[in-house]
PDB file of C-alpha atoms and ligand atoms in Angstrom:
ATOM      1  CA  UNK C1448      17.381 -14.942   1.568  1.00 33.00           C
ATOM      2  CA  UNK C1449      19.608 -11.995   2.774  1.00 35.00           C
ATOM      3  CA  UNK C1450      19.422  -8.346   2.004  1.00 37.00           C
ATOM      4  CA  UNK C1451      21.994  -7.080  -0.012  1.00 43.00           C
ATOM      5  CA  UNK C1452      23.215  -3.453  -0.392  1.00 40.00           C
ATOM      6  CA  UNK C1453      23.503  -3.589  -4.082  1.00 49.00           C
ATOM      7  CA  UNK C1454      20.854  -1.104  -5.745  1.00 53.00           C
ATOM      8  CA  UNK C1455      18.529  -2.987  -8.060  1.00 61.00           C
ATOM      9  CA  UNK C1456      16.306  -1.257 -10.724  1.00 80.00           C
ATOM     10  CA  UNK C1457      12.583  -2.429 -10.633  1.00 86.00           C
ATOM     11  CA  UNK C1458      11.566  -4.349 -13.549  1.00 92.00           C
ATOM     12  CA  UNK C1459       8.902  -6.736 -12.340  1.00 93.00           C
ATOM     13  CA  UNK C1460       6.032  -5.242 -10.423  1.00 95.00           C
ATOM     14  CA  UNK C1461       2.925  -6.822  -9.062  1.00 94.00           C
ATOM     15  CA  UNK C1462      -0.017  -4.877  -7.942  1.00 96.00           C
ATOM     16  CA  UNK C1463      -1.897  -6.588  -5.039  1.00 93.00           C
ATOM     17  CA  UNK C1464      -4.925  -5.756  -2.721  1.00 94.00           C
ATOM     18  CA  UNK C1465      -8.092  -6.141  -1.455  1.00 93.00           C
ATOM     19  CA  UNK C1466     -11.098  -7.008  -3.908  1.00 93.00           C
ATOM     20  CA  UNK C1467     -12.117  -3.473  -5.493  1.00 95.00           C
ATOM     21  CA  UNK C1468      -9.561  -1.521  -4.180  1.00 96.00           C
ATOM     22  CA  UNK C1469      -8.277  -0.296  -7.534  1.00 97.00           C
ATOM     23  CA  UNK C1470      -5.684  -2.749  -8.462  1.00 96.00           C
ATOM     24  CA  UNK C1471      -6.776  -2.986 -12.230  1.00 97.00           C
ATOM     25  CA  UNK C1472      -7.219   0.760 -12.574  1.00 98.00           C
ATOM     26  CA  UNK C1473      -3.791   1.168 -11.101  1.00 98.00           C
ATOM     27  CA  UNK C1474      -2.083  -1.392 -13.358  1.00 98.00           C
ATOM     28  CA  UNK C1475      -3.448   0.610 -16.288  1.00 98.00           C
ATOM     29  CA  UNK C1476      -2.408   3.910 -14.862  1.00 98.00           C
ATOM     30  CA  UNK C1477       1.109   2.620 -14.346  1.00 98.00           C
ATOM     31  CA  UNK C1478       1.382   1.148 -17.702  1.00 98.00           C
ATOM     32  CA  UNK C1479       0.311   4.506 -19.248  1.00 98.00           C
ATOM     33  CA  UNK C1480       2.855   6.572 -17.159  1.00 98.00           C
ATOM     34  CA  UNK C1481       5.719   3.896 -17.722  1.00 97.00           C
ATOM     35  CA  UNK C1482       5.044   3.994 -21.639  1.00 97.00           C
ATOM     36  CA  UNK C1483       5.090   7.606 -21.642  1.00 97.00           C
ATOM     37  CA  UNK C1484       8.692   7.170 -20.081  1.00 96.00           C
ATOM     38  CA  UNK C1485       9.653   5.087 -22.989  1.00 96.00           C
ATOM     39  CA  UNK C1486       9.205   1.738 -21.395  1.00 97.00           C
ATOM     40  CA  UNK C1487       7.674  -1.235 -23.354  1.00 97.00           C
ATOM     41  CA  UNK C1488       5.320  -2.253 -20.691  1.00 98.00           C
ATOM     42  CA  UNK C1489       4.400  -5.975 -20.558  1.00 98.00           C
ATOM     43  CA  UNK C1490       1.085  -6.247 -18.617  1.00 98.00           C
ATOM     44  CA  UNK C1491       0.398  -9.737 -17.302  1.00 96.00           C
ATOM     45  CA  UNK C1492      -3.515 -10.098 -16.313  1.00 95.00           C
ATOM     46  CA  UNK C1493      -3.044 -12.711 -13.470  1.00 92.00           C
ATOM     47  CA  UNK C1494      -6.641 -12.407 -12.275  1.00 87.00           C
ATOM     48  CA  UNK C1495      -8.651 -15.176 -13.133  1.00 80.00           C
ATOM     49  CA  UNK C1496     -12.135 -13.697 -12.327  1.00 81.00           C
ATOM     50  CA  UNK C1497     -12.202 -10.073 -13.920  1.00 82.00           C
ATOM     51  CA  UNK C1498     -12.850  -9.453 -17.555  1.00 85.00           C
ATOM     52  CA  UNK C1499     -12.007  -5.606 -18.179  1.00 93.00           C
ATOM     53  CA  UNK C1500      -8.417  -5.096 -17.934  1.00 96.00           C
ATOM     54  CA  UNK C1501      -8.196  -5.090 -21.942  1.00 97.00           C
ATOM     55  CA  UNK C1502     -10.669  -2.047 -21.982  1.00 97.00           C
ATOM     56  CA  UNK C1503      -8.981  -0.360 -19.211  1.00 97.00           C
ATOM     57  CA  UNK C1504      -5.775  -0.530 -21.267  1.00 98.00           C
ATOM     58  CA  UNK C1505      -7.780   0.464 -24.418  1.00 97.00           C
ATOM     59  CA  UNK C1506      -7.884  -2.838 -26.323  1.00 97.00           C
ATOM     60  CA  UNK C1507     -11.141  -3.730 -28.203  1.00 96.00           C
ATOM     61  CA  UNK C1508     -10.425  -7.553 -27.672  1.00 95.00           C
ATOM     62  CA  UNK C1509      -8.278  -9.392 -25.108  1.00 96.00           C
ATOM     63  CA  UNK C1510      -5.446 -11.759 -26.262  1.00 96.00           C
ATOM     64  CA  UNK C1511      -6.112 -15.438 -26.339  1.00 96.00           C
ATOM     65  CA  UNK C1512      -5.304 -16.650 -22.737  1.00 94.00           C
ATOM     66  CA  UNK C1513      -1.965 -18.506 -22.213  1.00 94.00           C
ATOM     67  CA  UNK C1514      -3.915 -21.386 -20.755  1.00 91.00           C
ATOM     68  CA  UNK C1515      -5.003 -22.283 -24.160  1.00 91.00           C
ATOM     69  CA  UNK C1516      -1.474 -22.381 -25.212  1.00 90.00           C
ATOM     70  CA  UNK C1517      -0.783 -25.081 -22.733  1.00 85.00           C
ATOM     71  CA  UNK C1518      -3.705 -27.285 -23.904  1.00 85.00           C
ATOM     72  CA  UNK C1519      -6.356 -25.862 -21.519  1.00 79.00           C
ATOM     73  CA  UNK C1520      -7.133 -25.911 -17.882  1.00 78.00           C
ATOM     74  CA  UNK C1521      -8.006 -29.705 -17.888  1.00 78.00           C
ATOM     75  CA  UNK C1522      -4.279 -30.252 -19.318  1.00 78.00           C
ATOM     76  CA  UNK C1523      -2.572 -28.410 -16.659  1.00 76.00           C
ATOM     77  CA  UNK C1524      -4.756 -29.916 -14.005  1.00 77.00           C
ATOM     78  CA  UNK C1525      -3.635 -33.438 -15.344  1.00 80.00           C
ATOM     79  CA  UNK C1526      -0.219 -32.470 -15.182  1.00 76.00           C
ATOM     80  CA  UNK C1527      -0.372 -31.230 -11.641  1.00 74.00           C
ATOM     81  CA  UNK C1528      -1.983 -34.249 -10.568  1.00 75.00           C
ATOM     82  CA  UNK C1529       0.741 -36.252 -12.194  1.00 74.00           C
ATOM     83  CA  UNK C1530       3.484 -34.044 -10.542  1.00 73.00           C
ATOM     84  CA  UNK C1531       2.037 -34.367  -7.209  1.00 67.00           C
ATOM     85  CA  UNK C1532       1.819 -38.047  -7.518  1.00 68.00           C
ATOM     86  CA  UNK C1533       5.539 -38.043  -8.311  1.00 67.00           C
ATOM     87  CA  UNK C1534       6.058 -36.023  -5.148  1.00 62.00           C
ATOM     88  CA  UNK C1535       7.935 -33.282  -7.187  1.00 62.00           C
ATOM     89  CA  UNK C1536       5.875 -30.216  -6.956  1.00 59.00           C
ATOM     90  CA  UNK C1537       8.722 -27.288  -7.665  1.00 63.00           C
ATOM     91  CA  UNK C1538       9.645 -28.288 -10.932  1.00 65.00           C
ATOM     92  CA  UNK C1539       6.314 -28.505 -12.445  1.00 73.00           C
ATOM     93  CA  UNK C1540       6.101 -27.250 -16.299  1.00 82.00           C
ATOM     94  CA  UNK C1541       3.467 -26.873 -18.710  1.00 82.00           C
ATOM     95  CA  UNK C1542       5.285 -24.305 -20.978  1.00 85.00           C
ATOM     96  CA  UNK C1543       7.490 -26.294 -23.521  1.00 85.00           C
ATOM     97  CA  UNK C1544      10.194 -23.528 -23.404  1.00 89.00           C
ATOM     98  CA  UNK C1545      12.721 -23.125 -20.850  1.00 91.00           C
ATOM     99  CA  UNK C1546      12.893 -19.443 -21.295  1.00 94.00           C
ATOM    100  CA  UNK C1547      10.659 -17.087 -23.247  1.00 95.00           C
ATOM    101  CA  UNK C1548      10.099 -13.694 -24.317  1.00 97.00           C
ATOM    102  CA  UNK C1549       6.753 -11.934 -25.034  1.00 96.00           C
ATOM    103  CA  UNK C1550       7.800 -12.108 -28.687  1.00 96.00           C
ATOM    104  CA  UNK C1551       8.083 -15.698 -28.770  1.00 96.00           C
ATOM    105  CA  UNK C1552       4.320 -15.983 -27.986  1.00 96.00           C
ATOM    106  CA  UNK C1553       2.122 -16.870 -30.977  1.00 96.00           C
ATOM    107  CA  UNK C1554       0.784 -13.315 -32.524  1.00 97.00           C
ATOM    108  CA  UNK C1555      -2.851 -13.921 -31.194  1.00 97.00           C
ATOM    109  CA  UNK C1556      -1.685 -14.376 -27.479  1.00 97.00           C
ATOM    110  CA  UNK C1557      -0.559 -10.839 -27.523  1.00 98.00           C
ATOM    111  CA  UNK C1558      -2.288  -7.326 -28.066  1.00 98.00           C
ATOM    112  CA  UNK C1559       0.000  -4.337 -28.227  1.00 97.00           C
ATOM    113  CA  UNK C1560      -0.617  -0.687 -28.621  1.00 96.00           C
ATOM    114  CA  UNK C1561       1.230   2.531 -27.660  1.00 96.00           C
ATOM    115  CA  UNK C1562       4.181   0.656 -25.925  1.00 96.00           C
ATOM    116  CA  UNK C1563       1.775  -1.348 -23.755  1.00 98.00           C
ATOM    117  CA  UNK C1564       1.443  -5.210 -24.422  1.00 98.00           C
ATOM    118  CA  UNK C1565      -1.154  -7.381 -22.703  1.00 98.00           C
ATOM    119  CA  UNK C1566      -0.717 -11.168 -22.028  1.00 97.00           C
ATOM    120  CA  UNK C1567      -3.398 -13.068 -20.112  1.00 95.00           C
ATOM    121  CA  UNK C1568      -3.230 -16.012 -18.220  1.00 93.00           C
ATOM    122  CA  UNK C1569      -6.888 -17.347 -18.291  1.00 86.00           C
ATOM    123  CA  UNK C1570     -10.384 -16.707 -16.853  1.00 70.00           C
ATOM    124  CA  UNK C1571     -12.874 -18.836 -15.006  1.00 63.00           C
ATOM    125  CA  UNK C1572     -15.917 -19.171 -17.333  1.00 61.00           C
ATOM    126  CA  UNK C1573     -18.096 -21.742 -15.741  1.00 58.00           C
ATOM    127  CA  UNK C1574     -19.652 -22.527 -12.574  1.00 51.00           C
ATOM    128  CA  UNK C1575     -18.101 -26.100 -11.162  1.00 48.00           C
ATOM    129  CA  UNK C1576     -15.317 -25.961 -13.424  1.00 54.00           C
ATOM    130  CA  UNK C1577     -12.843 -26.240 -10.555  1.00 59.00           C
ATOM    131  CA  UNK C1578     -10.474 -24.223  -8.653  1.00 64.00           C
ATOM    132  CA  UNK C1579      -8.228 -21.538 -10.206  1.00 63.00           C
ATOM    133  CA  UNK C1580      -5.027 -23.338  -9.170  1.00 78.00           C
ATOM    134  CA  UNK C1581      -3.809 -24.221 -12.954  1.00 78.00           C
ATOM    135  CA  UNK C1582      -4.096 -20.499 -13.476  1.00 80.00           C
ATOM    136  CA  UNK C1583      -1.796 -19.618 -10.430  1.00 81.00           C
ATOM    137  CA  UNK C1584       0.756 -22.410 -11.631  1.00 84.00           C
ATOM    138  CA  UNK C1585       0.943 -21.198 -15.107  1.00 88.00           C
ATOM    139  CA  UNK C1586       1.069 -17.743 -13.878  1.00 89.00           C
ATOM    140  CA  UNK C1587       4.146 -18.677 -11.672  1.00 89.00           C
ATOM    141  CA  UNK C1588       5.750 -20.415 -14.574  1.00 91.00           C
ATOM    142  CA  UNK C1589       5.211 -17.544 -16.960  1.00 94.00           C
ATOM    143  CA  UNK C1590       6.624 -15.327 -14.879  1.00 93.00           C
ATOM    144  CA  UNK C1591       9.796 -17.365 -13.864  1.00 92.00           C
ATOM    145  CA  UNK C1592      10.579 -18.127 -17.657  1.00 94.00           C
ATOM    146  CA  UNK C1593       9.801 -14.365 -18.991  1.00 96.00           C
ATOM    147  CA  UNK C1594      12.620 -12.663 -20.323  1.00 96.00           C
ATOM    148  CA  UNK C1595      12.451  -8.985 -20.112  1.00 96.00           C
ATOM    149  CA  UNK C1596      14.642  -6.861 -22.952  1.00 96.00           C
ATOM    150  CA  UNK C1597      16.466  -3.742 -21.505  1.00 94.00           C
ATOM    151  CA  UNK C1598      13.525  -1.562 -22.259  1.00 95.00           C
ATOM    152  CA  UNK C1599      10.821  -3.799 -21.009  1.00 97.00           C
ATOM    153  CA  UNK C1600       9.143  -3.613 -17.795  1.00 97.00           C
ATOM    154  CA  UNK C1601       6.457  -6.065 -16.518  1.00 97.00           C
ATOM    155  CA  UNK C1602       3.277  -5.164 -14.421  1.00 97.00           C
ATOM    156  CA  UNK C1603       1.227  -7.901 -13.031  1.00 96.00           C
ATOM    157  CA  UNK C1604      -2.292  -7.439 -12.213  1.00 95.00           C
ATOM    158  CA  UNK C1605      -3.021  -9.914  -9.298  1.00 91.00           C
ATOM    159  CA  UNK C1606      -6.082 -11.434  -8.146  1.00 83.00           C
ATOM    160  CA  UNK C1607      -7.688 -10.075  -5.072  1.00 77.00           C
ATOM    161  CA  UNK C1608      -6.682 -11.125  -1.589  1.00 75.00           C
ATOM    162  CA  UNK C1609      -3.575 -13.170  -1.087  1.00 75.00           C
ATOM    163  CA  UNK C1610      -4.129 -16.678  -2.361  1.00 74.00           C
ATOM    164  CA  UNK C1611      -1.583 -16.023  -5.072  1.00 72.00           C
ATOM    165  CA  UNK C1612       1.239 -16.210  -2.304  1.00 72.00           C
ATOM    166  CA  UNK C1613       0.167 -19.740  -1.541  1.00 69.00           C
ATOM    167  CA  UNK C1614       0.763 -20.537  -5.197  1.00 66.00           C
ATOM    168  CA  UNK C1615       4.301 -18.956  -5.280  1.00 71.00           C
ATOM    169  CA  UNK C1616       3.192 -16.275  -8.140  1.00 70.00           C
ATOM    170  CA  UNK C1617       5.513 -13.756  -6.399  1.00 71.00           C
ATOM    171  CA  UNK C1618       8.651 -15.677  -6.755  1.00 76.00           C
ATOM    172  CA  UNK C1619       9.645 -13.871  -9.782  1.00 85.00           C
ATOM    173  CA  UNK C1620       8.612 -10.445  -8.805  1.00 88.00           C
ATOM    174  CA  UNK C1621      11.015  -7.695  -7.689  1.00 87.00           C
ATOM    175  CA  UNK C1622       8.613  -5.128  -6.387  1.00 91.00           C
ATOM    176  CA  UNK C1623       5.429  -5.767  -4.810  1.00 93.00           C
ATOM    177  CA  UNK C1624       2.806  -2.850  -4.422  1.00 96.00           C
ATOM    178  CA  UNK C1625      -0.129  -3.065  -2.349  1.00 96.00           C
ATOM    179  CA  UNK C1626      -3.346  -1.013  -3.146  1.00 97.00           C
ATOM    180  CA  UNK C1627      -5.152   0.353  -0.120  1.00 97.00           C
ATOM    181  CA  UNK C1628      -8.662   2.046  -0.398  1.00 97.00           C
ATOM    182  CA  UNK C1629     -10.033   3.865   2.698  1.00 97.00           C
ATOM    183  CA  UNK C1630     -10.907   0.760   4.800  1.00 96.00           C
ATOM    184  CA  UNK C1631      -9.536  -1.033   7.686  1.00 95.00           C
ATOM    185  CA  UNK C1632     -10.185  -4.427   5.804  1.00 95.00           C
ATOM    186  CA  UNK C1633      -7.977  -2.981   3.135  1.00 95.00           C
ATOM    187  CA  UNK C1634      -5.154  -1.625   5.498  1.00 95.00           C
ATOM    188  CA  UNK C1635      -5.028  -5.050   7.149  1.00 94.00           C
ATOM    189  CA  UNK C1636      -4.676  -6.870   3.812  1.00 94.00           C
ATOM    190  CA  UNK C1637      -1.711  -4.677   2.860  1.00 95.00           C
ATOM    191  CA  UNK C1638      -0.163  -5.538   6.127  1.00 95.00           C
ATOM    192  CA  UNK C1639      -0.535  -9.115   5.475  1.00 93.00           C
ATOM    193  CA  UNK C1640       0.673  -8.693   1.764  1.00 93.00           C
ATOM    194  CA  UNK C1641       3.976  -7.093   3.155  1.00 94.00           C
ATOM    195  CA  UNK C1642       4.510  -9.957   5.574  1.00 92.00           C
ATOM    196  CA  UNK C1643       3.950 -12.603   2.742  1.00 90.00           C
ATOM    197  CA  UNK C1644       6.287 -10.720   0.536  1.00 90.00           C
ATOM    198  CA  UNK C1645       9.179 -10.848   2.668  1.00 86.00           C
ATOM    199  CA  UNK C1646       8.378 -14.614   3.601  1.00 86.00           C
ATOM    200  CA  UNK C1647       8.983 -15.382  -0.287  1.00 81.00           C
ATOM    201  CA  UNK C1648      12.242 -13.252  -0.410  1.00 81.00           C
ATOM    202  CA  UNK C1649      10.575 -10.570  -2.917  1.00 84.00           C
ATOM    203  CA  UNK C1650      10.421  -6.711  -2.092  1.00 89.00           C
ATOM    204  CA  UNK C1651       7.429  -4.995  -0.746  1.00 93.00           C
ATOM    205  CA  UNK C1652       8.125  -1.460  -2.265  1.00 94.00           C
ATOM    206  CA  UNK C1653       5.056   0.250  -0.664  1.00 96.00           C
ATOM    207  CA  UNK C1654       1.484   1.238  -0.696  1.00 97.00           C
ATOM    208  CA  UNK C1655      -0.764   3.125  -3.149  1.00 98.00           C
ATOM    209  CA  UNK C1656      -3.526   4.796  -1.622  1.00 98.00           C
ATOM    210  CA  UNK C1657      -6.420   4.910  -3.778  1.00 98.00           C
ATOM    211  CA  UNK C1658      -9.733   6.443  -4.041  1.00 98.00           C
ATOM    212  CA  UNK C1659      -9.498   9.068  -1.365  1.00 98.00           C
ATOM    213  CA  UNK C1660     -11.860  11.713  -1.176  1.00 97.00           C
ATOM    214  CA  UNK C1661      -9.860  14.328   0.273  1.00 97.00           C
ATOM    215  CA  UNK C1662      -6.096  15.253   1.430  1.00 95.00           C
ATOM    216  CA  UNK C1663      -7.160  14.743   5.113  1.00 96.00           C
ATOM    217  CA  UNK C1664      -8.147  11.245   4.273  1.00 95.00           C
ATOM    218  CA  UNK C1665      -4.986  10.586   2.205  1.00 95.00           C
ATOM    219  CA  UNK C1666      -2.928  11.831   5.350  1.00 95.00           C
ATOM    220  CA  UNK C1667      -4.811   9.676   7.859  1.00 96.00           C
ATOM    221  CA  UNK C1668      -4.235   6.633   5.703  1.00 95.00           C
ATOM    222  CA  UNK C1669      -0.593   7.550   5.115  1.00 95.00           C
ATOM    223  CA  UNK C1670      -0.142   7.918   9.060  1.00 96.00           C
ATOM    224  CA  UNK C1671      -1.969   4.540   9.754  1.00 96.00           C
ATOM    225  CA  UNK C1672       0.415   2.833   7.101  1.00 96.00           C
ATOM    226  CA  UNK C1673       3.352   4.513   8.684  1.00 94.00           C
ATOM    227  CA  UNK C1674       2.199   3.166  12.095  1.00 96.00           C
ATOM    228  CA  UNK C1675       1.853  -0.247  10.638  1.00 94.00           C
ATOM    229  CA  UNK C1676       5.582   0.054   9.089  1.00 95.00           C
ATOM    230  CA  UNK C1677       4.362   0.088   5.470  1.00 96.00           C
ATOM    231  CA  UNK C1678       5.865   2.640   3.171  1.00 95.00           C
ATOM    232  CA  UNK C1679       3.568   4.813   1.119  1.00 96.00           C
ATOM    233  CA  UNK C1680       4.554   5.386  -2.673  1.00 97.00           C
ATOM    234  CA  UNK C1681       1.587   7.915  -3.017  1.00 97.00           C
ATOM    235  CA  UNK C1682      -2.014   8.652  -3.294  1.00 97.00           C
ATOM    236  CA  UNK C1683      -4.476   8.705  -6.030  1.00 98.00           C
ATOM    237  CA  UNK C1684      -7.884  10.494  -5.381  1.00 98.00           C
ATOM    238  CA  UNK C1685     -11.248   9.522  -6.145  1.00 98.00           C
ATOM    239  CA  UNK C1686     -11.766  10.968  -9.688  1.00 98.00           C
ATOM    240  CA  UNK C1687     -15.053  10.458 -11.176  1.00 98.00           C
ATOM    241  CA  UNK C1688     -13.681  10.232 -14.676  1.00 97.00           C
ATOM    242  CA  UNK C1689     -11.802   7.068 -13.686  1.00 98.00           C
ATOM    243  CA  UNK C1690     -14.961   5.600 -12.643  1.00 97.00           C
ATOM    244  CA  UNK C1691     -16.789   6.808 -15.693  1.00 98.00           C
ATOM    245  CA  UNK C1692     -13.932   5.331 -17.905  1.00 97.00           C
ATOM    246  CA  UNK C1693     -14.192   2.207 -16.304  1.00 96.00           C
ATOM    247  CA  UNK C1694     -17.868   1.795 -16.387  1.00 97.00           C
ATOM    248  CA  UNK C1695     -17.943   2.409 -19.912  1.00 97.00           C
ATOM    249  CA  UNK C1696     -15.165  -0.099 -20.932  1.00 97.00           C
ATOM    250  CA  UNK C1697     -12.779   2.981 -21.976  1.00 97.00           C
ATOM    251  CA  UNK C1698      -9.180   3.258 -21.796  1.00 98.00           C
ATOM    252  CA  UNK C1699      -8.180   4.696 -18.106  1.00 97.00           C
ATOM    253  CA  UNK C1700      -6.006   7.896 -18.173  1.00 96.00           C
ATOM    254  CA  UNK C1701      -5.510  10.526 -15.634  1.00 98.00           C
ATOM    255  CA  UNK C1702      -3.815  13.940 -16.087  1.00 97.00           C
ATOM    256  CA  UNK C1703      -1.924  15.563 -13.115  1.00 97.00           C
ATOM    257  CA  UNK C1704       1.005  14.507 -10.813  1.00 98.00           C
ATOM    258  CA  UNK C1705      -0.383  11.692  -9.002  1.00 98.00           C
ATOM    259  CA  UNK C1706       0.494   8.983 -11.177  1.00 98.00           C
ATOM    260  CA  UNK C1707       3.945  10.478 -12.116  1.00 98.00           C
ATOM    261  CA  UNK C1708       4.942  10.910  -8.811  1.00 98.00           C
ATOM    262  CA  UNK C1709       4.045   7.333  -7.836  1.00 98.00           C
ATOM    263  CA  UNK C1710       6.067   6.202 -10.618  1.00 97.00           C
ATOM    264  CA  UNK C1711       9.242   8.188  -9.681  1.00 96.00           C
ATOM    265  CA  UNK C1712       9.176   6.694  -6.288  1.00 95.00           C
ATOM    266  CA  UNK C1713       8.509   3.272  -7.432  1.00 94.00           C
ATOM    267  CA  UNK C1714      11.284   3.382 -10.068  1.00 91.00           C
ATOM    268  CA  UNK C1715      13.899   4.501  -7.181  1.00 85.00           C
ATOM    269  CA  UNK C1716      16.616   2.012  -7.175  1.00 73.00           C
ATOM    270  CA  UNK C1717      16.535   0.177  -3.744  1.00 68.00           C
ATOM    271  CA  UNK C1718      18.433  -2.628  -1.970  1.00 58.00           C
ATOM    272  CA  UNK C1719      16.963  -6.028  -3.199  1.00 52.00           C
ATOM    273  CA  UNK C1720      16.119  -8.807  -1.013  1.00 47.00           C
ATOM    274  CA  UNK C1721      17.173 -11.390  -3.491  1.00 45.00           C
TER     275      UNK C1721
HETATM  276  N1  ATP P1125      -8.997   6.765  -8.165  1.00 68.73           N
HETATM  277  C1  ATP P1125     -10.355   6.203  -8.400  1.00 68.73           C
HETATM  278  N2  ATP P1125     -11.313   7.122  -8.585  1.00 68.73           N
HETATM  279  C2  ATP P1125     -12.465   6.560  -8.950  1.00 68.73           C
HETATM  280  N3  ATP P1125     -12.861   5.380  -9.012  1.00 68.73           N
HETATM  281  C3  ATP P1125     -11.942   4.530  -8.932  1.00 68.73           C
HETATM  282  C4  ATP P1125     -10.575   4.758  -8.461  1.00 68.73           C
HETATM  283  N4  ATP P1125     -10.025   3.690  -8.813  1.00 68.73           N
HETATM  284  C5  ATP P1125     -10.593   2.510  -8.663  1.00 68.73           C
HETATM  285  N5  ATP P1125     -12.027   3.113  -9.045  1.00 68.73           N
HETATM  286  C6  ATP P1125     -13.198   2.443  -9.429  1.00 68.73           C
HETATM  287  O1  ATP P1125     -13.372   1.321  -8.378  1.00 68.73           O
HETATM  288  C7  ATP P1125     -13.867   0.013  -9.078  1.00 68.73           C
HETATM  289  C8  ATP P1125     -12.990  -1.020  -8.783  1.00 68.73           C
HETATM  290  O2  ATP P1125     -11.722  -0.727  -9.508  1.00 68.73           O
HETATM  291  P1  ATP P1125     -10.748  -1.866  -9.982  1.00 68.73           P
HETATM  292  O3  ATP P1125     -11.461  -2.769 -10.837  1.00 68.73           O
HETATM  293  O4  ATP P1125      -9.579  -1.386 -10.636  1.00 68.73           O
HETATM  294  O5  ATP P1125     -10.361  -2.856  -8.871  1.00 68.73           O
HETATM  295  P2  ATP P1125      -9.729  -3.991  -8.587  1.00 68.73           P
HETATM  296  O6  ATP P1125      -9.189  -3.990  -7.244  1.00 68.73           O
HETATM  297  O7  ATP P1125      -9.026  -4.348  -9.608  1.00 68.73           O
HETATM  298  O8  ATP P1125     -11.067  -5.136  -8.455  1.00 68.73           O
HETATM  299  P3  ATP P1125     -10.948  -6.705  -8.441  1.00 68.73           P
HETATM  300  O9  ATP P1125     -10.616  -6.937  -7.149  1.00 68.73           O
HETATM  301  O10 ATP P1125     -12.268  -6.864  -8.778  1.00 68.73           O
HETATM  302  O11 ATP P1125     -10.061  -6.976  -9.589  1.00 68.73           O
HETATM  303  C9  ATP P1125     -14.104   0.508 -10.501  1.00 68.73           C
HETATM  304  O12 ATP P1125     -15.364   0.799 -10.806  1.00 68.73           O
HETATM  305  C10 ATP P1125     -13.176   1.520 -10.765  1.00 68.73           C
HETATM  306  O13 ATP P1125     -13.467   2.465 -11.811  1.00 68.73           O
HETATM  307 MG1   MG P1126      -9.249  -6.110 -11.136  1.00 68.73          MG
END
């Protein structure tokens, strides 16, 4: 897809990165800041493994997973097999609606407070229950069909690593963000995320450096990013209060300028690759 010069507002953001780098923490912090700016923030939990995002957002319980709405994982697997045997893999559909807004979902599939809405795709609960592909397929379809109102913005908490790119989850995202903690592994994964993002025609908007213990470490990482051609959106220092809140299952909130500065940069209109 060719780059256009047309400015495009960021409405669909996905947060990717290495396991444990702080994706869910940053999703919660972005949701807080965006809601303060009067956005209705739709958070999609697309990570099939971790179970704490609803607490990070201050919800007592998670919503029912979308996987139940479409008849469960086995049903999606059956449909996947059928679609593969028909040789038609691109148009597979498990959601009955051609388009849907969050308000079209049954009430127990959504939890909402303070301008933040959580929708979750589904989790792996048992050993040997099979791969997470059905969740990837459902995430991709939900994102493709999701209609956002003018005052809504979407933030997706991705599973760790890059497998979601193989499942095409990014095809309906217009801003891919990578989280980098101070490690070479994490930096290299961000590089890979940037490459894969451009391959699917989405916009890689930059890296959030996280869990840095000093200004020096932050600037070393930003320089490393620059040398790899990766733009930095900003840095979040290691804050014990974030760690303590997440350990206690409390809502993640942070005062100071770090998150507002990142959101300012993230929302800057920019040329889209679509
Ligand atoms: N800036 C920070 N300061 C202090 N602790 C942090 C910070 N960011 C994340 N953490 C802590 O690091 C741990 C991992 O964070 P988080 O769960 O957000 O990572 P993740 O990338 O979503 O992990 P996963 O890949 O398992 O989904 C948590 O204990 C969290 O509290
Ligand atoms: Mg997480």
